[in-house]
Amino acid sequence: MAGRDLRALFSTNDRGLEAVEAFTNRQLQWELVAAALAGHLRLVAEPGFDVEDLERPRHNVMVFHGVGGIGKTTLSRKLEAALAGADQRPAQWGEPTWSGQRILPVRIDMARSAGTSFEDVVLTIRAALAELGRPLPAFDIALRRYWETQHPGENLEEYLRRGGLAGRFGKAMPQQMQSALADAAQALLLPGTVGTAAGALVGSLTRALRERRQTVRALAGCTRLADLLEADPDLDALSFYPHLLAWELAQLPADKRVMPVILLDTFEDVGDRTHRDLERLIQRVVWLMPNCFFVITGRSRLQWADAALQGQLDYTGPTAWPGLALPATVPAARAARPPHGHGRQVLVGDFSPEDCDDHLARRLTRDGEPLISEEIRQVITDRSHGLPLYLDLSVMRFLEIRRTGRTPQPADFDHDFPALIARTLSDLTPDERHVLRSVALLDAFDLNLATAAAGLRHEAPALRLIERPFVRENVFGLWPYHLHGLIRSTVRGADDQADDRWSARDWKQAAQRALAALGEQFSARPGPDRMLLVGCLRQGLALARDFRLDLDWLADAAWAYVSDSVWEPLAPPAGNGGGGMTTAADALVELLATLARRQHEHRSITVSRLAAVARTGLLPADLHEMAVYYLAKAQRDLGDSAGSRRGMQLVADGDGPLAPAARRGLAHLARLAGDFPTAHDVAQTLGWEGRQHRIEGDVYWPHGDMNRAAAAYAAARDQAEQHNIAGERATSQAQRAFVLAFTDPATADDELHLAEQLLTGLDLRATTLTTKIAALIRDAGAISSLEPVRLLRAEISNAGLTSAEAALELAVCFHHAVQDDHDKISAAISRLRTLARGGDYAYYVDIAHFMADLTLAQTSGPRWLDSEQHTRDRWRGLVIARQEHLQARL
């Protein structure tokens, strides 16, 4: 469904261009309306339904709310057209279940620009019902009296003509009203001239109703008519007259029955949250016409079911409006659950990327082909976050660029539109605007964060803001609220021309307040809340980097982040500058992002990035040592033992927070060089902070002393459990599974299962590779294909982990030794020699010879804890035990 886009047509001289207002399918919203209307038709048809029952809960309203520019008005218009006739309904919307029943759609635009008054609302509904072709005397007499009192000397027919209602609905309404007065006068035996004046008629009619005269029996059934006729005919009384319309509709014979569907659009312009005078009048109309169905579209959720509004509106609370009430388990308006709403309150969602592209392709065409190229449509779609208004503004920008004689390019549409700010801010109070700009600095927020970032002492503006449709809610999020993506980026990035726009200093002060508020939440956490830590870091790092703020609490948070060895993705989105590292915040962002990314990158990239951080000298001493320490670890992984040793020694000598870890690193380097006594002696000095037991396990297993190594790893795992260090616990357990895989496949299977469980939710690449190698060792001698080995070699090579590469080749040697395949073990030993050219892991070649019981022409010169012969015997014993195990299974 589409109409001519006059704005686009009058923006170009290109007469071959076809410009249409493309309506992107809103089938879900139609299905919701169709289902609700069908249910309402069934309700009204029930024998017990009484239009004069003023206490029964109301189910006759549906609300579509959403951010400005989301397409609510277009939806309202299309619903009106679809309800008016099947020829106006998209084929994909299907046939409604009420087919055959008469539906009368009446759309009323409540926008301030439309100038619609409450009188206009009532007159529009009545004018639409003129289609029935008959007077509605109870209502018509009351309305005529009101008009004569409030508009003396003003002709109603002329008023309807000037307001356009006569053009929309014809001129029958005044004639029907006059007929109603004449019929009443005749029934009361009054002179004909009296029938032309409602004021003279009403008194006689009221007395006749009170006296229950037979002559007015047709109107006597309306029990509240006399009361309404006796009331002063002012605006307040007018708001109760729709009850008379509802009663008249209920009196229609079955073959004349009609269901009015009244669509109230732009409902946000009815009034603000403080002054609800017009809203109160309109709510009465909805309540007093329970046999009509209302579809309300506006920016905000309808609050009628909120008990707190009692006294501001006549009918409030969840009992009165059950379909408008939020479930008790959802604390605010917009939990992200289909169908984007609760009951009869529906959030109009953003277009999908496919809908955006379709919309843009059909808006401007020439010879049936899209004028906007696919590349430009993609850029606009990505920037729009699905907001139709952004699509429309981009179309106009496309035409504007063409008018200059230049061909639009994709880069032209990486663009913010200040008009979106004006649209968003238009109905916000000054305090709400202040909060909106403040929370635009945050990915997500709660009431405390929003209030603190705004520097306010009271939460009321933030409470009002979260009810707005551009604030989305995820009830399961760490912070439940976030701004619509396009609104946030526009508020932060567009050229704000509002009278209360912020200066650069205003933005920086808000960023400082937001950073301090995040720090308070980080510091106040009751225990090791990892989710809160990472959330605070992500948001805090972005603020500190983008606004060049001091690190403050971010330094402590950085240490808390690395202490658990979990490595969740941490890098915030690219900042505003992009000019490299110039502040401590820039350097800290790069440091922590690199530590997380190293689980997914080759270690050479990690070395390059960490070396760049260390060279800047921007970080305080302790964080500089963090960069140096993890640089040294990455160098060790690449086989650069000399560079690693220099870095580890520097950190160890600094005696900072990572000094124990650096001394552990030096012990590792001694072990890699084959100096086991030194590594063992250093381990005894490390304690828990230096991971003493894990170092001991690393020393014992190259000696073939697997039981002793397994016990050391178990002690390391248990200590990590006591200290709640998830990464260390998983690493120690993986190492335990690795050593037990040499001794007992069944036990190793259980240990591997536990290691995999402990790795769930962690991002530890080297440890994950350890478990995969352990699985190969567990199956050594019985592996039918070495394809998994080839795949694992490729994975390890991509990671740049020399230690894992050497461990994998040793596992292959164990497999070939068990199979007693001397040719293949010779090839595997050759690969080990190549890996050990730098001196590290050279003793792996010795161990491979021990496994296969081969003579070692020249040892690598390791310093074993006991003797070479003891080590040889243990490794050969492991191979023989596995061979016997496999024989026993045959």
Coordinates of N, CA and C in Angstrom, one line a residue, residues 648-846:
M648 N 60.0 -10.6 33.0 CA 59.6 -11.2 34.2 C 60.5 -10.7 35.4
Q649 N 61.8 -10.5 35.1 CA 62.7 -10.1 36.1 C 62.4 -8.6 36.5
L650 N 62.0 -7.8 35.5 CA 61.7 -6.4 35.8 C 60.5 -6.3 36.7
V651 N 59.5 -7.1 36.4 CA 58.3 -7.1 37.3 C 58.6 -7.7 38.7
A652 N 59.3 -8.8 38.7 CA 59.7 -9.4 40.0 C 60.5 -8.4 40.9
D653 N 61.4 -7.7 40.3 CA 62.2 -6.7 41.0 C 61.4 -5.5 41.5
G654 N 60.3 -5.2 40.8 CA 59.4 -4.1 41.2 C 58.6 -4.4 42.4
D655 N 58.5 -5.6 42.8 CA 57.8 -6.1 44.0 C 56.3 -5.5 44.0
G656 N 55.7 -5.4 42.9 CA 54.3 -4.9 42.8 C 53.3 -6.1 42.9
P657 N 52.1 -5.8 42.5 CA 51.0 -6.8 42.7 C 51.3 -8.1 41.9
L658 N 52.1 -8.0 40.7 CA 52.3 -9.1 39.9 C 53.7 -9.7 40.1
A659 N 54.4 -9.3 41.2 CA 55.7 -9.8 41.5 C 55.7 -11.3 41.7
P660 N 54.7 -11.9 42.5 CA 54.7 -13.4 42.7 C 54.5 -14.1 41.4
A661 N 53.6 -13.5 40.5 CA 53.3 -14.1 39.2 C 54.6 -14.1 38.3
A662 N 55.3 -13.0 38.4 CA 56.6 -12.9 37.6 C 57.6 -13.9 38.1
R663 N 57.7 -14.1 39.4 CA 58.6 -15.1 39.9 C 58.2 -16.5 39.5
R664 N 56.9 -16.7 39.4 CA 56.4 -18.0 38.8 C 56.8 -18.1 37.4
G665 N 56.7 -16.9 36.7 CA 57.2 -16.9 35.3 C 58.6 -17.3 35.1
L666 N 59.4 -16.8 36.0 CA 60.9 -17.2 36.0 C 61.1 -18.7 36.3
A667 N 60.2 -19.2 37.2 CA 60.3 -20.7 37.4 C 59.9 -21.4 36.2
H668 N 58.9 -21.0 35.5 CA 58.5 -21.6 34.2 C 59.6 -21.6 33.2
L669 N 60.3 -20.5 33.1 CA 61.4 -20.4 32.1 C 62.5 -21.3 32.5
A670 N 62.8 -21.5 33.8 CA 63.8 -22.4 34.2 C 63.4 -23.8 33.9
R671 N 62.1 -24.2 34.0 CA 61.6 -25.5 33.7 C 61.7 -25.7 32.2
L672 N 61.4 -24.7 31.4 CA 61.4 -24.9 29.9 C 62.8 -25.2 29.5
A673 N 63.8 -24.6 30.2 CA 65.2 -24.8 29.9 C 65.7 -26.1 30.4
G674 N 64.9 -26.8 31.2 CA 65.3 -28.1 31.7 C 66.0 -28.0 33.0
D675 N 66.0 -26.9 33.7 CA 66.6 -26.7 35.0 C 65.5 -27.0 36.1
F676 N 65.2 -28.2 36.3 CA 64.1 -28.6 37.2 C 64.4 -28.3 38.6
P677 N 65.6 -28.6 39.2 CA 65.8 -28.2 40.6 C 65.6 -26.8 40.9
T678 N 66.0 -25.9 40.0 CA 65.8 -24.4 40.2 C 64.3 -24.1 40.2
A679 N 63.6 -24.7 39.2 CA 62.2 -24.4 39.2 C 61.5 -24.9 40.4
H680 N 61.9 -26.1 40.9 CA 61.3 -26.7 42.1 C 61.6 -25.9 43.3
D681 N 62.8 -25.4 43.4 CA 63.2 -24.6 44.6 C 62.4 -23.3 44.6
V682 N 62.3 -22.6 43.5 CA 61.6 -21.4 43.4 C 60.1 -21.6 43.8
A683 N 59.6 -22.7 43.3 CA 58.1 -23.0 43.6 C 57.9 -23.0 45.1
Q684 N 58.8 -23.5 45.9 CA 58.6 -23.6 47.3 C 58.5 -22.2 48.0
T685 N 58.9 -21.2 47.3 CA 58.9 -19.8 47.9 C 57.7 -19.0 47.4
L686 N 56.9 -19.6 46.5 CA 55.8 -18.8 45.9 C 54.5 -18.7 46.7
G687 N 54.2 -19.8 47.4 CA 52.9 -19.8 48.1 C 51.7 -19.7 47.1
W688 N 50.5 -19.5 47.6 CA 49.3 -19.4 46.8 C 49.4 -18.4 45.7
E689 N 49.9 -17.1 46.1 CA 49.9 -16.1 45.1 C 50.7 -16.4 43.9
G690 N 51.8 -17.2 44.1 CA 52.6 -17.5 43.0 C 52.3 -18.9 42.4
R691 N 51.2 -19.5 42.8 CA 50.6 -20.7 42.3 C 51.7 -21.9 42.5
Q692 N 52.1 -22.0 43.7 CA 53.2 -23.0 44.0 C 52.8 -24.4 43.6
H693 N 51.6 -24.9 43.9 CA 51.3 -26.3 43.6 C 51.2 -26.5 42.1
R694 N 50.7 -25.5 41.3 CA 50.7 -25.8 39.9 C 52.1 -25.8 39.3
I695 N 53.0 -25.0 39.8 CA 54.4 -25.1 39.4 C 55.0 -26.5 39.7
E696 N 54.7 -26.9 40.9 CA 55.2 -28.3 41.3 C 54.7 -29.3 40.3
G697 N 53.4 -29.3 40.0 CA 52.9 -30.2 39.0 C 53.6 -30.1 37.7
D698 N 53.9 -28.9 37.3 CA 54.6 -28.7 36.0 C 56.0 -29.3 36.0
V699 N 56.6 -29.3 37.2 CA 57.9 -29.9 37.3 C 57.8 -31.4 37.4
Y700 N 56.8 -32.0 38.1 CA 56.8 -33.4 38.3 C 56.4 -34.2 37.0
W701 N 55.5 -33.7 36.2 CA 55.1 -34.6 35.1 C 56.1 -34.8 34.1
P702 N 57.1 -33.9 33.7 CA 58.1 -34.2 32.7 C 59.0 -35.4 33.2
H703 N 59.0 -35.6 34.6 CA 59.7 -36.8 35.1 C 58.9 -38.1 35.0
G704 N 57.7 -38.0 34.5 CA 56.9 -39.2 34.4 C 56.2 -39.5 35.7
D705 N 56.3 -38.6 36.7 CA 55.8 -38.9 38.0 C 54.3 -38.3 38.0
M706 N 53.4 -39.0 37.3 CA 52.1 -38.5 37.1 C 51.2 -38.4 38.3
N707 N 51.3 -39.4 39.2 CA 50.5 -39.4 40.4 C 50.8 -38.2 41.3
R708 N 52.1 -37.9 41.4 CA 52.6 -36.8 42.3 C 52.1 -35.5 41.6
A709 N 52.3 -35.4 40.3 CA 51.8 -34.2 39.5 C 50.3 -34.0 39.7
A710 N 49.6 -35.1 39.6 CA 48.1 -35.0 39.7 C 47.7 -34.5 41.0
A711 N 48.4 -34.9 42.1 CA 48.1 -34.5 43.4 C 48.4 -33.0 43.6
A712 N 49.5 -32.5 43.0 CA 49.8 -31.1 43.0 C 48.8 -30.3 42.3
Y713 N 48.4 -30.7 41.2 CA 47.3 -30.0 40.4 C 46.0 -30.0 41.2
A714 N 45.7 -31.1 41.8 CA 44.4 -31.1 42.6 C 44.5 -30.1 43.8
A715 N 45.7 -30.0 44.4 CA 45.8 -29.0 45.5 C 45.7 -27.6 44.9
A716 N 46.3 -27.3 43.7 CA 46.2 -26.0 43.1 C 44.7 -25.7 42.8
R717 N 44.0 -26.7 42.3 CA 42.6 -26.5 41.9 C 41.8 -26.1 43.1
D718 N 42.0 -26.9 44.2 CA 41.3 -26.7 45.4 C 41.5 -25.3 46.1
Q719 N 42.8 -24.9 46.0 CA 43.1 -23.5 46.5 C 42.4 -22.5 45.6
A720 N 42.4 -22.7 44.3 CA 41.7 -21.7 43.5 C 40.2 -21.7 43.8
E721 N 39.7 -22.8 44.1 CA 38.2 -22.9 44.5 C 38.0 -22.1 45.8
Q722 N 38.9 -22.2 46.8 CA 38.8 -21.5 48.0 C 38.9 -20.0 47.8
H723 N 39.7 -19.6 46.9 CA 39.9 -18.1 46.6 C 38.9 -17.6 45.5
N724 N 38.1 -18.5 45.0 CA 37.1 -18.1 44.0 C 37.7 -17.6 42.7
I725 N 38.8 -18.2 42.3 CA 39.5 -17.8 41.0 C 39.1 -18.8 40.0
A726 N 38.1 -18.5 39.2 CA 37.6 -19.5 38.2 C 38.6 -19.9 37.2
G727 N 39.4 -19.0 36.6 CA 40.3 -19.3 35.6 C 41.4 -20.2 36.1
E728 N 42.0 -19.9 37.2 CA 43.0 -20.8 37.8 C 42.5 -22.2 38.1
R729 N 41.3 -22.2 38.6 CA 40.7 -23.6 38.9 C 40.5 -24.4 37.7
A730 N 40.1 -23.8 36.6 CA 39.9 -24.6 35.3 C 41.3 -25.0 34.8
T731 N 42.3 -24.1 34.8 CA 43.6 -24.4 34.3 C 44.2 -25.6 35.1
S732 N 44.1 -25.5 36.4 CA 44.7 -26.6 37.2 C 44.0 -27.9 37.0
Q733 N 42.7 -27.9 36.8 CA 42.0 -29.1 36.5 C 42.3 -29.7 35.2
A734 N 42.5 -28.8 34.2 CA 42.9 -29.3 32.8 C 44.2 -29.9 32.9
Q735 N 45.2 -29.3 33.6 CA 46.5 -30.0 33.8 C 46.4 -31.3 34.5
R736 N 45.5 -31.4 35.5 CA 45.4 -32.7 36.2 C 44.8 -33.8 35.2
A737 N 43.9 -33.4 34.4 CA 43.3 -34.3 33.4 C 44.4 -34.7 32.4
F738 N 45.3 -33.8 32.0 CA 46.4 -34.0 31.1 C 47.3 -35.1 31.6
V739 N 47.8 -35.0 32.9 CA 48.7 -36.0 33.4 C 48.1 -37.3 33.7
L740 N 46.9 -37.3 34.1 CA 46.2 -38.6 34.4 C 45.8 -39.3 33.1
A741 N 45.8 -38.6 32.0 CA 45.5 -39.2 30.7 C 46.6 -40.2 30.3
F742 N 47.8 -40.0 30.8 CA 48.9 -40.9 30.6 C 48.8 -42.2 31.4
T743 N 48.1 -42.2 32.5 CA 48.1 -43.3 33.4 C 46.8 -44.1 33.4
D744 N 45.7 -43.5 33.3 CA 44.4 -44.2 33.5 C 43.3 -43.6 32.6
P745 N 43.0 -44.1 31.4 CA 42.0 -43.5 30.5 C 40.7 -43.3 31.2
A746 N 40.2 -44.2 32.0 CA 38.9 -44.1 32.6 C 38.8 -42.9 33.6
T747 N 39.8 -42.9 34.4 CA 39.9 -41.7 35.4 C 40.1 -40.4 34.6
A748 N 40.9 -40.4 33.6 CA 41.1 -39.2 32.8 C 39.8 -38.7 32.2
D749 N 39.0 -39.7 31.8 CA 37.7 -39.3 31.2 C 36.9 -38.4 32.1
D750 N 36.8 -38.9 33.4 CA 36.1 -38.1 34.4 C 36.7 -36.8 34.7
E751 N 38.0 -36.8 34.7 CA 38.7 -35.5 35.0 C 38.6 -34.5 33.8
L752 N 38.6 -35.0 32.6 CA 38.3 -34.2 31.5 C 36.9 -33.6 31.5
H753 N 36.0 -34.4 31.9 CA 34.6 -33.9 31.9 C 34.5 -32.8 32.9
L754 N 35.1 -32.9 34.1 CA 35.1 -31.8 35.1 C 35.8 -30.6 34.5
A755 N 36.9 -30.8 33.9 CA 37.7 -29.6 33.3 C 36.8 -28.9 32.3
E756 N 36.1 -29.6 31.5 CA 35.2 -28.9 30.5 C 34.1 -28.2 31.2
Q757 N 33.6 -28.8 32.3 CA 32.5 -28.0 33.0 C 33.1 -26.7 33.6
L758 N 34.3 -26.8 34.2 CA 34.9 -25.6 34.8 C 35.2 -24.6 33.7
L759 N 35.4 -25.0 32.5 CA 35.7 -24.0 31.4 C 34.5 -23.4 30.8
T760 N 33.3 -23.9 31.2 CA 32.1 -23.3 30.7 C 32.0 -21.8 31.0
G761 N 31.8 -21.0 30.1 CA 31.7 -19.5 30.3 C 33.0 -18.8 30.4
L762 N 34.1 -19.5 30.3 CA 35.4 -18.9 30.4 C 36.0 -18.9 29.0
D763 N 37.0 -17.9 28.8 CA 37.6 -17.7 27.5 C 39.1 -18.0 27.7
L764 N 39.5 -19.2 27.8 CA 40.9 -19.6 28.1 C 41.4 -20.5 27.0
R765 N 42.0 -19.9 26.0 CA 42.4 -20.7 24.8 C 43.4 -21.8 25.0
A766 N 44.5 -21.4 25.8 CA 45.5 -22.4 26.0 C 45.0 -23.5 26.8
T767 N 44.2 -23.2 27.8 CA 43.7 -24.3 28.7 C 42.7 -25.2 27.9
T768 N 41.9 -24.6 27.0 CA 41.1 -25.4 26.2 C 41.9 -26.4 25.3
L769 N 43.0 -25.9 24.8 CA 43.9 -26.7 24.0 C 44.5 -27.8 24.8
T770 N 44.8 -27.6 26.1 CA 45.3 -28.6 26.9 C 44.3 -29.7 27.1
T771 N 43.0 -29.4 27.2 CA 42.0 -30.5 27.3 C 41.9 -31.3 26.0
K772 N 42.1 -30.7 24.9 CA 42.0 -31.4 23.6 C 43.2 -32.3 23.5
I773 N 44.4 -31.9 23.9 CA 45.6 -32.7 23.9 C 45.4 -33.9 24.8
A774 N 44.9 -33.6 26.0 CA 44.7 -34.6 27.0 C 43.7 -35.7 26.5
A775 N 42.7 -35.3 25.7 CA 41.8 -36.3 25.1 C 42.6 -37.2 24.1
L776 N 43.5 -36.7 23.4 CA 44.3 -37.5 22.5 C 45.2 -38.5 23.3
I777 N 45.8 -38.0 24.4 CA 46.6 -38.9 25.2 C 45.8 -40.0 25.8
R778 N 44.6 -39.7 26.3 CA 43.7 -40.7 26.8 C 43.4 -41.8 25.8
D779 N 43.3 -41.5 24.6 CA 43.0 -42.5 23.5 C 44.2 -43.0 22.8
A780 N 45.4 -42.6 23.3 CA 46.7 -43.1 22.7 C 46.7 -44.6 22.5
G781 N 47.2 -45.0 21.4 CA 47.3 -46.5 21.1 C 46.0 -47.0 20.4
A782 N 44.9 -46.3 20.6 CA 43.6 -46.8 20.0 C 43.1 -45.8 19.0
I783 N 43.9 -44.7 18.6 CA 43.4 -43.7 17.7 C 43.4 -44.3 16.3
S784 N 42.3 -44.3 15.6 CA 42.2 -44.9 14.3 C 42.7 -43.9 13.2
S785 N 42.6 -42.6 13.4 CA 43.0 -41.6 12.4 C 43.6 -40.5 13.1
L786 N 44.7 -40.0 12.5 CA 45.4 -38.8 13.0 C 44.9 -37.5 12.5
E787 N 43.7 -37.5 11.8 CA 43.1 -36.3 11.3 C 42.9 -35.3 12.5
P788 N 42.4 -35.7 13.6 CA 42.2 -34.7 14.7 C 43.5 -34.1 15.1
V789 N 44.7 -34.8 15.0 CA 46.0 -34.2 15.3 C 46.3 -33.1 14.3
R790 N 46.0 -33.4 13.0 CA 46.3 -32.4 12.0 C 45.5 -31.1 12.2
L791 N 44.2 -31.3 12.6 CA 43.3 -30.1 12.9 C 43.8 -29.3 14.1
L792 N 44.3 -30.1 15.1 CA 44.7 -29.5 16.3 C 46.0 -28.7 16.1
R793 N 46.9 -29.3 15.2 CA 48.2 -28.6 14.9 C 47.8 -27.2 14.2
A794 N 46.9 -27.2 13.3 CA 46.5 -25.9 12.7 C 45.9 -24.9 13.7
E795 N 45.1 -25.4 14.6 CA 44.5 -24.5 15.6 C 45.6 -23.9 16.5
I796 N 46.6 -24.8 16.9 CA 47.6 -24.3 17.8 C 48.5 -23.3 17.0
S797 N 48.8 -23.6 15.8 CA 49.7 -22.7 15.0 C 49.0 -21.4 14.8
N798 N 47.7 -21.3 14.6 CA 47.0 -20.1 14.5 C 47.1 -19.3 15.8
A799 N 47.1 -20.0 16.9 CA 47.2 -19.3 18.2 C 48.6 -18.8 18.6
G800 N 49.6 -19.4 18.0 CA 51.0 -19.1 18.3 C 51.5 -19.5 19.6
L801 N 51.0 -20.7 20.1 CA 51.4 -21.2 21.4 C 52.4 -22.4 21.3
T802 N 53.6 -22.0 21.5 CA 54.7 -23.0 21.3 C 54.6 -24.1 22.4
S803 N 54.1 -23.8 23.6 CA 54.0 -24.8 24.6 C 53.0 -25.9 24.2
A804 N 51.9 -25.5 23.7 CA 50.8 -26.4 23.2 C 51.3 -27.2 22.0
E805 N 52.1 -26.6 21.2 CA 52.6 -27.3 20.0 C 53.5 -28.4 20.4
A806 N 54.4 -28.1 21.4 CA 55.3 -29.2 21.9 C 54.6 -30.3 22.6
A807 N 53.6 -29.9 23.4 CA 52.8 -30.9 24.2 C 52.1 -31.8 23.2
L808 N 51.6 -31.3 22.1 CA 50.8 -32.1 21.1 C 51.8 -33.1 20.5
E809 N 53.0 -32.7 20.1 CA 53.9 -33.6 19.5 C 54.4 -34.7 20.5
L810 N 54.5 -34.3 21.7 CA 54.8 -35.3 22.7 C 53.7 -36.4 22.9
A811 N 52.4 -35.9 22.8 CA 51.3 -36.8 22.8 C 51.3 -37.7 21.6
V812 N 51.7 -37.2 20.5 CA 51.8 -38.1 19.3 C 52.9 -39.1 19.5
C813 N 54.0 -38.7 20.0 CA 55.1 -39.7 20.3 C 54.6 -40.8 21.3
F814 N 53.8 -40.4 22.3 CA 53.2 -41.4 23.2 C 52.4 -42.4 22.4
H815 N 51.5 -41.9 21.6 CA 50.6 -42.8 20.8 C 51.5 -43.8 19.9
H816 N 52.5 -43.3 19.2 CA 53.3 -44.2 18.4 C 54.1 -45.1 19.2
A817 N 54.6 -44.7 20.4 CA 55.3 -45.6 21.2 C 54.5 -46.7 21.7
V818 N 53.2 -46.4 22.1 CA 52.3 -47.5 22.5 C 52.0 -48.5 21.4
Q819 N 52.0 -48.0 20.1 CA 51.8 -48.8 19.0 C 53.1 -49.5 18.5
D820 N 54.2 -49.1 19.1 CA 55.5 -49.7 18.8 C 55.8 -49.4 17.3
D821 N 55.5 -48.2 16.8 CA 55.7 -47.9 15.4 C 56.9 -46.9 15.4
H822 N 58.1 -47.6 15.2 CA 59.4 -46.8 15.3 C 59.5 -45.8 14.2
D823 N 59.0 -46.1 13.0 CA 59.2 -45.1 11.9 C 58.4 -43.8 12.2
K824 N 57.2 -44.0 12.7 CA 56.4 -42.8 13.0 C 56.8 -42.0 14.2
I825 N 57.4 -42.8 15.2 CA 57.9 -42.0 16.3 C 59.2 -41.3 16.0
S826 N 59.9 -41.8 15.0 CA 61.1 -41.1 14.6 C 60.7 -39.8 13.9
A827 N 59.7 -39.8 13.1 CA 59.2 -38.6 12.4 C 58.7 -37.6 13.5
A828 N 58.0 -38.1 14.5 CA 57.5 -37.2 15.5 C 58.7 -36.6 16.3
I829 N 59.7 -37.4 16.6 CA 60.8 -36.9 17.3 C 61.5 -35.8 16.5
S830 N 61.6 -36.0 15.2 CA 62.2 -35.0 14.3 C 61.4 -33.6 14.4
R831 N 60.1 -33.7 14.5 CA 59.3 -32.5 14.7 C 59.6 -31.8 16.0
L832 N 59.8 -32.7 17.0 CA 60.1 -32.1 18.4 C 61.4 -31.4 18.4
R833 N 62.4 -32.0 17.7 CA 63.7 -31.4 17.6 C 63.7 -30.0 16.9
T834 N 62.8 -29.9 15.9 CA 62.6 -28.6 15.2 C 62.1 -27.6 16.2
L835 N 61.1 -28.0 16.9 CA 60.4 -27.1 17.9 C 61.4 -26.6 19.0
A836 N 62.4 -27.5 19.3 CA 63.3 -27.2 20.4 C 64.6 -26.6 20.0
R837 N 64.6 -26.1 18.8 CA 65.9 -25.5 18.3 C 66.3 -24.3 19.2
G838 N 65.4 -23.6 19.8 CA 65.8 -22.4 20.6 C 66.2 -22.8 22.0
G839 N 66.2 -24.1 22.4 CA 66.6 -24.5 23.7 C 65.5 -24.9 24.6
D840 N 64.3 -24.3 24.5 CA 63.2 -24.6 25.4 C 62.6 -25.9 24.9
Y841 N 62.1 -26.7 25.8 CA 61.4 -28.0 25.5 C 62.3 -29.0 24.9
A842 N 63.7 -28.8 25.0 CA 64.6 -29.7 24.4 C 64.5 -31.1 25.1
Y843 N 64.2 -31.1 26.3 CA 64.0 -32.4 27.1 C 62.8 -33.2 26.6
Y844 N 61.9 -32.6 25.8 CA 60.8 -33.4 25.3 C 61.4 -34.5 24.3
V845 N 62.5 -34.1 23.6 CA 63.1 -35.1 22.7 C 63.6 -36.3 23.6
D846 N 64.2 -36.0 24.7 CA 64.7 -37.0 25.6 C 63.5 -37.9 26.0

